[in-house]
Each structure stands twice: as structure tokens, then as C-alpha cells.
Short mmCIF file of C-alpha atoms in Angstrom, two decimals:
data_model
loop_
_atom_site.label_atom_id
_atom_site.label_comp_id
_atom_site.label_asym_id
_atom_site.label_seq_id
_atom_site.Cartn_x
_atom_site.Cartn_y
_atom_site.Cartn_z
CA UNK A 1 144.68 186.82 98.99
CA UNK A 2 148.42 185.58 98.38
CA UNK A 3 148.79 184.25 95.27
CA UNK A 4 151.11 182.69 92.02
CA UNK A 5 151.67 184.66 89.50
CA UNK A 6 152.79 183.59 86.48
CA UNK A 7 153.54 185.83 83.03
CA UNK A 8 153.30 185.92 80.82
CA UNK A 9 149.92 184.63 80.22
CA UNK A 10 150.00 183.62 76.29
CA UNK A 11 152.83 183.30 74.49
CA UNK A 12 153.17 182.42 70.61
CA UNK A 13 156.40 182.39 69.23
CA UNK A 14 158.13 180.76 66.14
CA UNK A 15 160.06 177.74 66.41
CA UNK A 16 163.73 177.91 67.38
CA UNK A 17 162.83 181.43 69.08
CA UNK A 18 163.75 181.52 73.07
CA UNK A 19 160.76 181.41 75.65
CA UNK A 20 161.32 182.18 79.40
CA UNK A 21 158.41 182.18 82.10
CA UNK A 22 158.20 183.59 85.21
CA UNK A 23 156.70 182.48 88.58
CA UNK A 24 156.51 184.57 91.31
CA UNK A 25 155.59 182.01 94.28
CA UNK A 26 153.90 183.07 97.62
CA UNK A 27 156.03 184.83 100.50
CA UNK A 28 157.30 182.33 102.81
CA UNK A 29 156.79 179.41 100.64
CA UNK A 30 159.57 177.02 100.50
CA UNK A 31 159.32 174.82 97.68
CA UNK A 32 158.30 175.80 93.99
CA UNK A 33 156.91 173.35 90.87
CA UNK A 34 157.07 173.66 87.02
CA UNK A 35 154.53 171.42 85.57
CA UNK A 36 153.75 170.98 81.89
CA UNK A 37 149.72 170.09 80.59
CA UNK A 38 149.22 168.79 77.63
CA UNK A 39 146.13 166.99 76.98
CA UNK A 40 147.90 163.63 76.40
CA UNK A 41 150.20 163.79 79.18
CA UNK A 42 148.29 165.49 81.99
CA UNK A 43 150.01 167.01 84.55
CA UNK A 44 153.97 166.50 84.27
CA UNK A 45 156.84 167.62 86.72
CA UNK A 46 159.98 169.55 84.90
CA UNK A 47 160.99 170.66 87.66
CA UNK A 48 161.59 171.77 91.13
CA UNK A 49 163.31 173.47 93.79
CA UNK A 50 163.11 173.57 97.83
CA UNK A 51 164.97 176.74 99.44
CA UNK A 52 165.70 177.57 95.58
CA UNK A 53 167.75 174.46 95.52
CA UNK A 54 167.17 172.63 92.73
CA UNK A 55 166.11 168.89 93.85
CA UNK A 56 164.35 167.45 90.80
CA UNK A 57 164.78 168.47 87.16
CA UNK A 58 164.75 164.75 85.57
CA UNK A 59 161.48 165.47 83.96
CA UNK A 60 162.90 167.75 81.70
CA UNK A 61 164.45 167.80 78.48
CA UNK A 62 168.07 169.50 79.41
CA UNK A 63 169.27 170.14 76.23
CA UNK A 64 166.29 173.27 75.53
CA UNK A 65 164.84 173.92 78.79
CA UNK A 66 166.56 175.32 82.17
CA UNK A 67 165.24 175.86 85.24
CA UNK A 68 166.26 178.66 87.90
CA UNK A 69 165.61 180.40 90.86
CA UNK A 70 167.88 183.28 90.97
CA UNK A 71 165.93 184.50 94.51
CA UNK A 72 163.05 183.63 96.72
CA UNK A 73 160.76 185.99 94.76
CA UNK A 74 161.65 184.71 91.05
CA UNK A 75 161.22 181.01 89.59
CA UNK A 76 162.49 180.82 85.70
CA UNK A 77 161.89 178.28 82.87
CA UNK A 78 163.40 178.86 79.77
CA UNK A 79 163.58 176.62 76.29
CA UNK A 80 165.98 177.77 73.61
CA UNK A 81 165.34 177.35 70.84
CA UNK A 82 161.55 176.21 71.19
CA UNK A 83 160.05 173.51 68.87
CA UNK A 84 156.07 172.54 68.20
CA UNK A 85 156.16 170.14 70.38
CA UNK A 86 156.96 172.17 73.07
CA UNK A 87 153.06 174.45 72.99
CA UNK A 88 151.49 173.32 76.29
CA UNK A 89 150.20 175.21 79.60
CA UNK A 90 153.18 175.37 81.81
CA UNK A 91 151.79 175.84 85.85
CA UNK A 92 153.93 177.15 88.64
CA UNK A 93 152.88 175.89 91.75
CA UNK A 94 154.35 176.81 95.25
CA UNK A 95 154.13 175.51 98.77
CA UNK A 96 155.35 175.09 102.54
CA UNK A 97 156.70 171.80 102.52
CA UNK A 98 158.75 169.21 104.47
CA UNK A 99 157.61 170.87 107.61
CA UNK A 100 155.29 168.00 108.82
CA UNK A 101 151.76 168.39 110.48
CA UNK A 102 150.64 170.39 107.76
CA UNK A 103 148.70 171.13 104.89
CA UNK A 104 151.48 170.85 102.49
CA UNK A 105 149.10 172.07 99.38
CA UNK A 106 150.39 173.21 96.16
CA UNK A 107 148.89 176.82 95.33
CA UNK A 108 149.03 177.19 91.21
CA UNK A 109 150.12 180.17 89.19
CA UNK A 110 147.34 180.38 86.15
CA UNK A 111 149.35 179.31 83.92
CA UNK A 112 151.25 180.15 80.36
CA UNK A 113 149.48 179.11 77.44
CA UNK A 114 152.60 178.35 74.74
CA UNK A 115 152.23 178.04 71.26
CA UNK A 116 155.29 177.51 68.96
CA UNK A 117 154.76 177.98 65.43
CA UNK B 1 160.13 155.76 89.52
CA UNK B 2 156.91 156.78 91.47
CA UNK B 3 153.84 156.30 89.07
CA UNK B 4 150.42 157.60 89.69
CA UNK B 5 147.25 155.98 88.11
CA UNK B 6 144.18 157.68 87.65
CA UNK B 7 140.58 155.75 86.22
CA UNK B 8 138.71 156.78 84.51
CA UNK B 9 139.94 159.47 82.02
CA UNK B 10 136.49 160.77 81.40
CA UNK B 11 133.32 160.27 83.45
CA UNK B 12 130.22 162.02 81.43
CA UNK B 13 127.07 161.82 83.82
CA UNK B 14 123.24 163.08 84.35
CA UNK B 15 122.73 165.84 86.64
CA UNK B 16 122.04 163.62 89.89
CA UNK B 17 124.07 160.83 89.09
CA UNK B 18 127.09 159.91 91.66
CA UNK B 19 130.53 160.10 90.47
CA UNK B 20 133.48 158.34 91.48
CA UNK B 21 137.11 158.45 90.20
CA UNK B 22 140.01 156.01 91.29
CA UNK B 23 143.82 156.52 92.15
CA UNK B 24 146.45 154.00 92.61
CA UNK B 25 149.98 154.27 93.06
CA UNK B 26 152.59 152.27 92.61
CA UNK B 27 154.45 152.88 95.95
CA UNK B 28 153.53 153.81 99.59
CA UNK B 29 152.43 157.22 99.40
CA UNK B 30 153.23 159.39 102.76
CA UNK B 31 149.63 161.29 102.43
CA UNK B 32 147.90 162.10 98.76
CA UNK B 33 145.98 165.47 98.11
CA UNK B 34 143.29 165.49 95.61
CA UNK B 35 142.68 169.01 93.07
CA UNK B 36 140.12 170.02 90.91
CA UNK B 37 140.71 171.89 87.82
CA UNK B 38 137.95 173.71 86.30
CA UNK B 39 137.84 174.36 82.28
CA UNK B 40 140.57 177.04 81.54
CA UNK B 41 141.52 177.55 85.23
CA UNK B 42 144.15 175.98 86.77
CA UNK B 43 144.42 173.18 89.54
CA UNK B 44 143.16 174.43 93.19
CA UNK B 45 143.48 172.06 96.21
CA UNK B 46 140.60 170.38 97.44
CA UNK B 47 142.15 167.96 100.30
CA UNK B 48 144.61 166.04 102.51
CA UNK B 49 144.39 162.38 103.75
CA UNK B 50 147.42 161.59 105.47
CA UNK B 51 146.08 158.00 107.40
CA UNK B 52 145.73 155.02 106.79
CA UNK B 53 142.09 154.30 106.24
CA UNK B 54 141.00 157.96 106.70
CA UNK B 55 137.94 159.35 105.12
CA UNK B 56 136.79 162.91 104.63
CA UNK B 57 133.99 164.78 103.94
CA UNK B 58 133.14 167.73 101.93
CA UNK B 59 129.20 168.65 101.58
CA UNK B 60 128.86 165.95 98.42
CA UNK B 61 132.49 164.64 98.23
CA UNK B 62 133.81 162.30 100.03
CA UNK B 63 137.24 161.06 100.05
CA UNK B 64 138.98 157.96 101.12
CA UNK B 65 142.68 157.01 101.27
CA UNK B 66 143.45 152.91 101.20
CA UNK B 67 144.78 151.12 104.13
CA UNK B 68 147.96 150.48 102.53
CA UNK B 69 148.63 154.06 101.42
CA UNK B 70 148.63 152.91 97.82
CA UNK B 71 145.42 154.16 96.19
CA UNK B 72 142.51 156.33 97.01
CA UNK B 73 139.37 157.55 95.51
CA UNK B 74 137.30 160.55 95.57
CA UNK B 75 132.90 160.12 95.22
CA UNK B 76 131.13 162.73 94.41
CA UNK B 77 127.38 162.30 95.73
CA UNK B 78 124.03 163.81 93.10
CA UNK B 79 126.65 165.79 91.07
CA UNK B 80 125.57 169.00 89.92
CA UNK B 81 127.12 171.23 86.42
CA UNK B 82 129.00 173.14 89.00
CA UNK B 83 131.10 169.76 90.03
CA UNK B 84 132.23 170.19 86.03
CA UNK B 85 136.31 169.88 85.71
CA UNK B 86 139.32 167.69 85.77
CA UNK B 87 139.88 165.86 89.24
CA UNK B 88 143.76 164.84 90.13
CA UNK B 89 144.92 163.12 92.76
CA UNK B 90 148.27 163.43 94.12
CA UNK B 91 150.43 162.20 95.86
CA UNK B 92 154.08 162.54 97.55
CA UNK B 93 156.07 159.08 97.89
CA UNK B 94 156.76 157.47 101.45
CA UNK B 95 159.34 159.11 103.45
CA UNK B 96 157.44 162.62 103.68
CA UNK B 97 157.65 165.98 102.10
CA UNK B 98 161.05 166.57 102.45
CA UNK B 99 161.88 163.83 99.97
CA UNK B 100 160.90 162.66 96.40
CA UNK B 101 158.16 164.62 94.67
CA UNK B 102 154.47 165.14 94.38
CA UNK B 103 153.02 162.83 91.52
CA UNK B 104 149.94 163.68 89.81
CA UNK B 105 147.78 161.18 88.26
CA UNK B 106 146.43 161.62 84.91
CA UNK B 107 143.34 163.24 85.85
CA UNK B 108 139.47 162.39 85.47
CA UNK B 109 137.70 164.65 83.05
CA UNK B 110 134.17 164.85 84.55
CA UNK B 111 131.23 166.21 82.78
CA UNK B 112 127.86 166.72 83.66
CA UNK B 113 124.61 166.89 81.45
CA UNK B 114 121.99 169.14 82.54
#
């Protein structure tokens, strides 16, 4: 089955150290999600990018964290340096969107579990 | 911008007992998907409504999306430990997938006592 695969799984790392994620999304799918869980905030869009264009990065705090899709294969998120407040489950999520007629469903990576120190 | 409201935040019920969690949102929503994330997993895709007024069924759940495209709700029917997890709706904003976003809601933490 085609899948999202995120690494690393866990991370811990000390504050002010540089984190970077990786996502690769499904063949074929279009559009690609960074999403950030904390239990207080739920579910919360960073970022995203359609034909590895970014489109919408206004949930995220641009002075520490970048997003990037250098190719179809590879999604990026990177925070440097990393505080506390930063330890969360960041998703990837990808999908076949703004094609109309169908299911546009978001398939999620399982996850990186952060914890800054 | 686009907000997403889910109720409630946690639902604890009997084995048996119907569930039901809310969504609203604060614009027109082209079509809103609801996902269910089980404990430590991460969020899988359940469904689709995309019309106004539609309802859909799924053995126990049933789904419902308003007439104005602004809220929706998701009923699960004699819910059973395996129905235990995190329910979010979501939803993109008016104008379709190739604009704006896809909003979660908060999510609906639902447990269920044997």
C-alpha cells in the first residue's frame, strides 16, 4: 500500500540545536501538509505546498522554522535553533487535490515525536 | 481567517451509548472530510460530504453536512472500545481545492468504558 513516510520517528534534542524532518509523500500526489499536534492546539497547519510551490506558510513561526520541497519525492521542515516550546508531533500529510470530482483525502505520514530539552 | 469549531473536546461514554460530535465553521466550506485518530497513530480519513444536506453512512456512523455548508456532525450509533480515538473534522473553504487550505477542528477525544 502507498504510503507517507516520515523520519525520523523520535527526535530529542537540546534547545537551540537544529531539527529537520522529512516527508516523503505518495507518487503522484500533488499537494503536501506540515501539521503540528500538541494537545492544546490540536491539529495546526505550518505549512504547505501544491506542485512543490509553496502556497501557505502563515502558520508558522519564520524566524526558526522553514519549509521546502526541493523535489516531488522530498518535503523538509526545519527549526534552528529549537526551543521547548517547540516538542510536539509534527504530521506530513499528502494528497491529489484541486482536481475536482474527487476524493481529495489527506493520507498522513506517522508522525515525528519532538522533544527539545 | 477560516476557523473550524469542534464540540465537544471529550465525550467519555458506556459501551452502547450513541455518540455524537459537532463541527461548525465560520465560512462556507466547499465539502468537509471527517478523520479519526486512534491513540498514538496518526489521523486516517474516514469521509467526504461535498452537498448540501448530504448524509452518509458507515455501518454505525453516520455523517451529515448542514444545508448551508457551515457545520456538520458525525453520530456514532451503540459505540463499541474499538470506536476509541480523536475524531476531526475538516474542512477546505468555499472556492474548492485549488484555493485556501484544509482546516481542522480541534478534535473530539472519545472514550469508551467497557
Amino acid at each position: 500500500d502507498a504510503r507517507v513516510t516520515q523520519t525520523p520517528r523520535h527526535k530529542v534534542t537540546e534547545m537551540g540545536q537544529e531539527v529537520t524532518m522529512r516527508c516523503q509523500p505518495i507518487l503522484g500526489h500533488n499537494t503536501v501538509f506540515w501539521y503540528r499536534q500538541t494537545m492544546m492546539q490540536g491539529l495546526e497547519l505550518l505549512a504547505y505546498f501544491r506542485n512543490r510551490a509553496p502556497l501557505d506558510d502563515s502558520g508558522m513561526p519564520k524566524d526558526r522554522f522553514s519549509a521546502e520541497m526541493p523535489d516531488a519525492t522530498l518535503a523538509t521542515l526545519k527549526i534552528q535553533p529549537s526551543e521547548p516550546r517547540d516538542s510536539a508531533v509534527y504530521f506530513c500529510a499528502s494528497g491529489l487535490t484541486g482536481v475536482g470530482g474527487l476524493d481529495e483525502k489527506l493520507f498522513f505520514g506517522s508522525g515525528t515525536q519532538l522533544s527539545v530539552l | 481567517g477560516q476557523q473550524v469549531m469542534q464540540i465537544p473536546q471529550y465525550q467519555h461514554v458506556q459501551e452502547g451509548e450513541d455518540f455524537t460530535t459537532y463541527c461548525n465553521s465560520s465560512t462556507t466550506l466547499s465539502n468537509i472530510q471527517w478523520y479519526k485518530q486512534r491513540p498514538g497513530g496518526h489521523p486516517v480519513f474516514l469521509i467526504q460530504l461535498v452537498k448540501s444536506g448530504e448524509v452518509k453512512k458507515q455501518k454505525r456512523l453516520t455523517f451529515q453536512f448542514g444545508e448551508a455548508k457551515k457545520n456538520s456532525s458525525l453520530h456514532i450509533t451503540a459505540t463499541q472500545t474499538t470506536d476509541v480515538g480523536t475524531y476531526f473534522c475538516a474542512g477546505w473553504q468555499a472556492g474548492g481545492t485549488s484555493y485556501g487550505k484544509l482546516t481542522f477542528g480541534q478534535g473530539t477525544i472519545l472514550t469508551v468504558h467497557p
